[in-house]
mmCIF file of C-alpha atoms in Angstrom:
data_model
loop_
_atom_site.group_PDB
_atom_site.id
_atom_site.type_symbol
_atom_site.label_atom_id
_atom_site.label_comp_id
_atom_site.label_asym_id
_atom_site.label_seq_id
_atom_site.Cartn_x
_atom_site.Cartn_y
_atom_site.Cartn_z
ATOM 1 C CA ALA A 1 276.486 271.291 299.485
ATOM 2 C CA ASN A 2 274.794 272.481 296.635
ATOM 3 C CA ILE A 3 276.686 276.122 295.315
ATOM 4 C CA TYR A 4 275.150 278.521 293.097
ATOM 5 C CA SER A 5 276.347 281.076 294.081
ATOM 6 C CA GLY A 6 279.813 281.964 295.384
ATOM 7 C CA THR A 7 283.211 283.659 295.952
ATOM 8 C CA VAL A 8 286.426 282.339 295.578
ATOM 9 C CA ALA A 9 289.781 283.859 297.154
ATOM 10 C CA PRO A 10 291.879 284.476 294.088
ATOM 11 C CA SER A 11 294.864 281.654 292.495
ATOM 12 C CA ALA A 12 291.851 279.218 295.218
ATOM 13 C CA SER A 13 289.570 276.539 293.166
ATOM 14 C CA GLN A 14 286.042 275.419 294.166
ATOM 15 C CA ASP A 15 284.355 271.773 293.111
ATOM 16 C CA VAL A 16 280.804 272.851 292.111
ATOM 17 C CA LEU A 17 278.676 269.363 291.428
ATOM 18 C CA VAL A 18 276.558 268.794 288.683
ATOM 19 C CA LYS A 19 274.510 266.541 288.369
ATOM 20 C CA PHE A 20 272.869 265.371 285.474
ATOM 21 C CA ASN A 21 269.703 263.657 285.177
ATOM 22 C CA SER A 22 268.482 260.088 282.188
ATOM 23 C CA GLU A 23 265.149 260.654 283.135
ATOM 24 C CA SER A 24 262.681 259.940 280.006
ATOM 25 C CA LEU A 25 265.903 259.505 277.607
ATOM 26 C CA LEU A 26 267.189 257.121 275.069
ATOM 27 C CA ALA A 27 270.269 255.614 275.843
ATOM 28 C CA GLY A 28 273.311 257.325 273.879
ATOM 29 C CA VAL A 29 276.666 260.005 274.129
ATOM 30 C CA TYR A 30 274.135 263.791 274.946
ATOM 31 C CA THR A 31 276.425 267.266 275.028
ATOM 32 C CA ASP A 32 276.024 270.318 275.944
ATOM 33 C CA THR A 33 277.655 273.248 277.365
ATOM 34 C CA LEU A 34 277.238 274.855 280.689
ATOM 35 C CA LEU A 35 277.794 278.425 281.296
ATOM 36 C CA VAL A 36 279.556 279.658 284.248
ATOM 37 C CA SER A 37 279.338 283.250 284.999
ATOM 38 C CA SER A 38 281.298 284.981 287.912
ATOM 39 C CA ASN A 39 282.761 289.289 287.717
ATOM 40 C CA ASP A 40 285.859 288.238 286.545
ATOM 41 C CA PRO A 41 286.270 291.841 283.222
ATOM 42 C CA ALA A 42 287.952 289.293 281.104
ATOM 43 C CA ASN A 43 285.887 286.086 280.776
ATOM 44 C CA PRO A 44 282.215 287.158 282.514
ATOM 45 C CA VAL A 45 280.760 284.316 280.867
ATOM 46 C CA VAL A 46 283.030 280.508 280.448
ATOM 47 C CA PRO A 47 281.550 277.896 278.820
ATOM 48 C CA VAL A 48 282.142 274.490 279.967
ATOM 49 C CA LEU A 49 281.322 271.458 277.730
ATOM 50 C CA CYS A 50 279.491 268.706 279.307
ATOM 51 C CA THR A 51 279.107 265.139 277.588
ATOM 52 C CA PHE A 52 277.089 262.042 279.626
ATOM 53 C CA THR A 53 276.478 259.094 277.866
ATOM 54 C CA VAL A 54 273.438 257.644 279.145
ATOM 55 C CA SER A 55 273.405 253.633 278.834
ATOM 56 C CA GLY A 56 270.800 251.098 279.402
ATOM 57 C CA SER A 57 268.805 248.192 277.828
ATOM 58 C CA PRO A 58 265.469 246.493 276.541
ATOM 59 C CA GLU A 59 262.700 246.413 278.437
ATOM 60 C CA ILE A 60 260.354 244.061 276.754
ATOM 61 C CA PHE A 61 257.005 243.710 276.798
ATOM 62 C CA LEU A 62 253.946 241.214 275.305
ATOM 63 C CA SER A 63 250.612 242.014 274.350
ATOM 64 C CA ASP A 64 249.489 238.275 275.803
ATOM 65 C CA THR A 65 251.208 235.014 277.421
ATOM 66 C CA CYS A 66 249.059 232.655 274.739
ATOM 67 C CA LEU A 67 248.106 232.683 270.712
ATOM 68 C CA VAL A 68 244.591 230.991 271.676
ATOM 69 C CA PHE A 69 243.384 230.551 267.496
ATOM 70 C CA ASP A 70 240.030 229.983 266.523
ATOM 71 C CA THR A 71 238.911 225.723 265.447
ATOM 72 C CA ILE A 72 239.626 225.967 261.790
ATOM 73 C CA PHE A 73 239.359 222.886 259.725
ATOM 74 C CA GLN A 74 242.441 220.271 258.841
ATOM 75 C CA PHE A 75 244.362 221.934 256.414
ATOM 76 C CA GLY A 76 243.079 225.684 257.033
ATOM 77 C CA SER A 77 245.111 228.261 258.217
ATOM 78 C CA VAL A 78 244.497 231.353 260.756
ATOM 79 C CA THR A 79 246.114 233.806 261.333
ATOM 80 C CA ASP A 80 246.637 235.982 265.035
ATOM 81 C CA THR A 81 249.551 238.757 265.959
ATOM 82 C CA LEU A 82 251.940 239.475 269.066
ATOM 83 C CA ARG A 83 252.509 242.721 269.779
ATOM 84 C CA VAL A 84 255.631 243.457 271.522
ATOM 85 C CA TYR A 85 256.136 246.392 273.199
ATOM 86 C CA ASN A 86 260.149 247.638 273.912
ATOM 87 C CA GLY A 87 260.093 250.501 277.483
ATOM 88 C CA GLY A 88 263.698 250.220 277.957
ATOM 89 C CA CYS A 89 265.459 252.728 277.015
ATOM 90 C CA ASP A 90 268.108 250.658 274.447
ATOM 91 C CA SER A 91 266.928 249.173 271.050
ATOM 92 C CA LEU A 92 265.451 244.970 271.484
ATOM 93 C CA HIS A 93 267.636 243.329 268.727
ATOM 94 C CA ILE A 94 265.162 240.024 268.306
ATOM 95 C CA ASP A 95 268.021 237.166 267.389
ATOM 96 C CA SER A 96 265.356 234.600 266.633
ATOM 97 C CA LEU A 97 261.720 233.110 267.373
ATOM 98 C CA LEU A 98 261.308 229.688 268.018
ATOM 99 C CA ALA A 99 257.877 227.877 267.401
ATOM 100 C CA GLY A 100 258.033 224.080 269.889
ATOM 101 C CA ASN A 101 255.799 222.375 267.087
ATOM 102 C CA THR A 102 255.637 222.721 263.099
ATOM 103 C CA ALA A 103 251.796 223.765 263.108
ATOM 104 C CA PHE A 104 252.717 227.354 264.041
ATOM 105 C CA VAL A 105 255.207 229.097 261.541
ATOM 106 C CA VAL A 106 256.309 233.003 262.324
ATOM 107 C CA THR A 107 255.120 234.724 259.565
ATOM 108 C CA SER A 108 256.622 238.597 259.539
ATOM 109 C CA ALA A 109 258.374 239.541 262.461
ATOM 110 C CA PRO A 110 260.686 242.598 262.800
ATOM 111 C CA SER A 111 264.912 241.918 263.765
ATOM 112 C CA TYR A 112 264.439 245.421 266.355
ATOM 113 C CA ILE A 113 262.129 247.352 268.482
ATOM 114 C CA LEU A 114 263.219 251.407 268.745
ATOM 115 C CA PRO A 115 263.144 251.975 272.402
ATOM 116 C CA CYS A 116 259.124 252.812 274.039
ATOM 117 C CA ASP A 117 258.129 251.588 270.601
ATOM 118 C CA THR A 118 256.115 248.208 269.030
ATOM 119 C CA GLY A 119 256.247 245.582 266.637
ATOM 120 C CA GLU A 120 254.333 243.089 265.602
ATOM 121 C CA ILE A 121 255.191 239.074 265.800
ATOM 122 C CA VAL A 122 252.808 237.790 262.992
ATOM 123 C CA VAL A 123 252.229 233.422 263.759
ATOM 124 C CA THR A 124 250.016 231.083 261.309
ATOM 125 C CA PHE A 125 248.592 228.064 263.236
ATOM 126 C CA SER A 126 248.147 225.773 259.662
ATOM 127 C CA PRO A 127 247.338 222.066 261.286
ATOM 128 C CA PRO A 128 248.226 219.323 259.194
ATOM 129 C CA ALA A 129 246.226 216.456 261.187
ATOM 130 C CA THR A 130 243.136 216.923 263.123
ATOM 131 C CA GLY A 131 243.208 217.054 266.721
ATOM 132 C CA ALA A 132 244.672 219.919 269.693
ATOM 133 C CA TYR A 133 247.257 221.973 269.540
ATOM 134 C CA SER A 134 250.136 223.325 271.811
ATOM 135 C CA SER A 135 252.853 224.624 271.702
ATOM 136 C CA THR A 136 254.890 228.137 273.093
ATOM 137 C CA LEU A 137 256.914 229.936 271.634
ATOM 138 C CA THR A 138 260.539 231.489 272.348
ATOM 139 C CA LEU A 139 261.496 234.803 271.455
ATOM 140 C CA PHE A 140 265.566 234.702 271.897
ATOM 141 C CA CYS A 141 267.204 238.827 271.556
ATOM 142 C CA ASN A 142 269.256 240.788 274.022
ATOM 143 C CA ALA A 143 266.160 241.476 276.647
ATOM 144 C CA PRO A 144 265.484 238.664 278.932
ATOM 145 C CA ASP A 145 263.873 236.019 276.533
ATOM 146 C CA THR A 146 260.374 235.181 276.922
ATOM 147 C CA SER A 147 258.135 232.932 275.615
ATOM 148 C CA VAL A 148 254.462 232.922 275.414
ATOM 149 C CA CYS A 149 252.163 229.247 274.636
ATOM 150 C CA LEU A 150 250.658 228.176 271.507
ATOM 151 C CA SER A 151 247.430 226.361 271.049
ATOM 152 C CA GLY A 152 245.320 226.033 268.344
ATOM 153 C CA PHE A 153 242.711 222.437 267.794
ATOM 154 C CA ALA A 154 241.345 221.667 263.579
ATOM 155 C CA LEU A 155 238.617 219.434 262.820
ATOM 156 C CA PRO A 156 238.026 216.989 259.790
ATOM 157 C CA PRO A 157 237.261 218.654 256.790
ATOM 158 C CA PRO A 158 233.738 218.691 255.626
ATOM 159 C CA THR A 159 232.633 215.813 253.205
ATOM 160 C CA ILE A 160 230.006 215.945 250.158
ATOM 161 C CA GLY A 161 227.646 213.410 249.290
ATOM 162 C CA ILE A 162 225.653 212.396 246.765
ATOM 163 C CA SER A 163 222.914 210.519 247.275
ATOM 164 C CA PRO A 164 221.520 209.131 245.059
ATOM 165 C CA ALA A 165 224.401 207.826 243.765
ATOM 166 C CA SER A 166 223.186 208.009 240.394
ATOM 167 C CA PHE A 167 220.398 209.640 237.974
#
C-alpha cells in the first residue's frame, strides 16, 4: 500500500515504500533529499538523503546497413559517412573498426559516443585495380559488435590518344 499520510504510535515505526523512476536518466549517481513532514514540534520536517544509482548500457543504431560507393576510376577515391547513434544510457566506446578489404579505409571515427548522441565514421573507397569490390566494416565496441557491408566498383582510368602520331 502507498502511504502518503498516517499516524505512528509513540516509540513505533512505519516502513514507507519509496520508488525511483530511472526512465530517461543517463547512467550515473543521483542524490536528492526527501522531506518527511510530521506534527512533531521538535522536528516538523526531517530530511532524508536519498542516493539512486542508474546503471545501463549503450545501444547502437546505424544510419545504414550498407555503404554503397559510387563507381569511380581505378586509383581514385570517394568517401561516405556512416552515422552511429547511441540510444542507450551509457557511453558507447568504439574499441576498433575493421574493414575486410584494403580498398576500404576508415579515415575518421570517434572513440566514444555519449548517450543520446551521434557520431560519424568516414570510410574512403580507393580501389587499386578495376572491378567490383565488396567487404564488411565491423565495429568492435561495448555494445554488441556490429557490421555493415561495403561495396564499390572501379573502372579503368581514361586513356588519351593523339592522331596523327606526328605533326
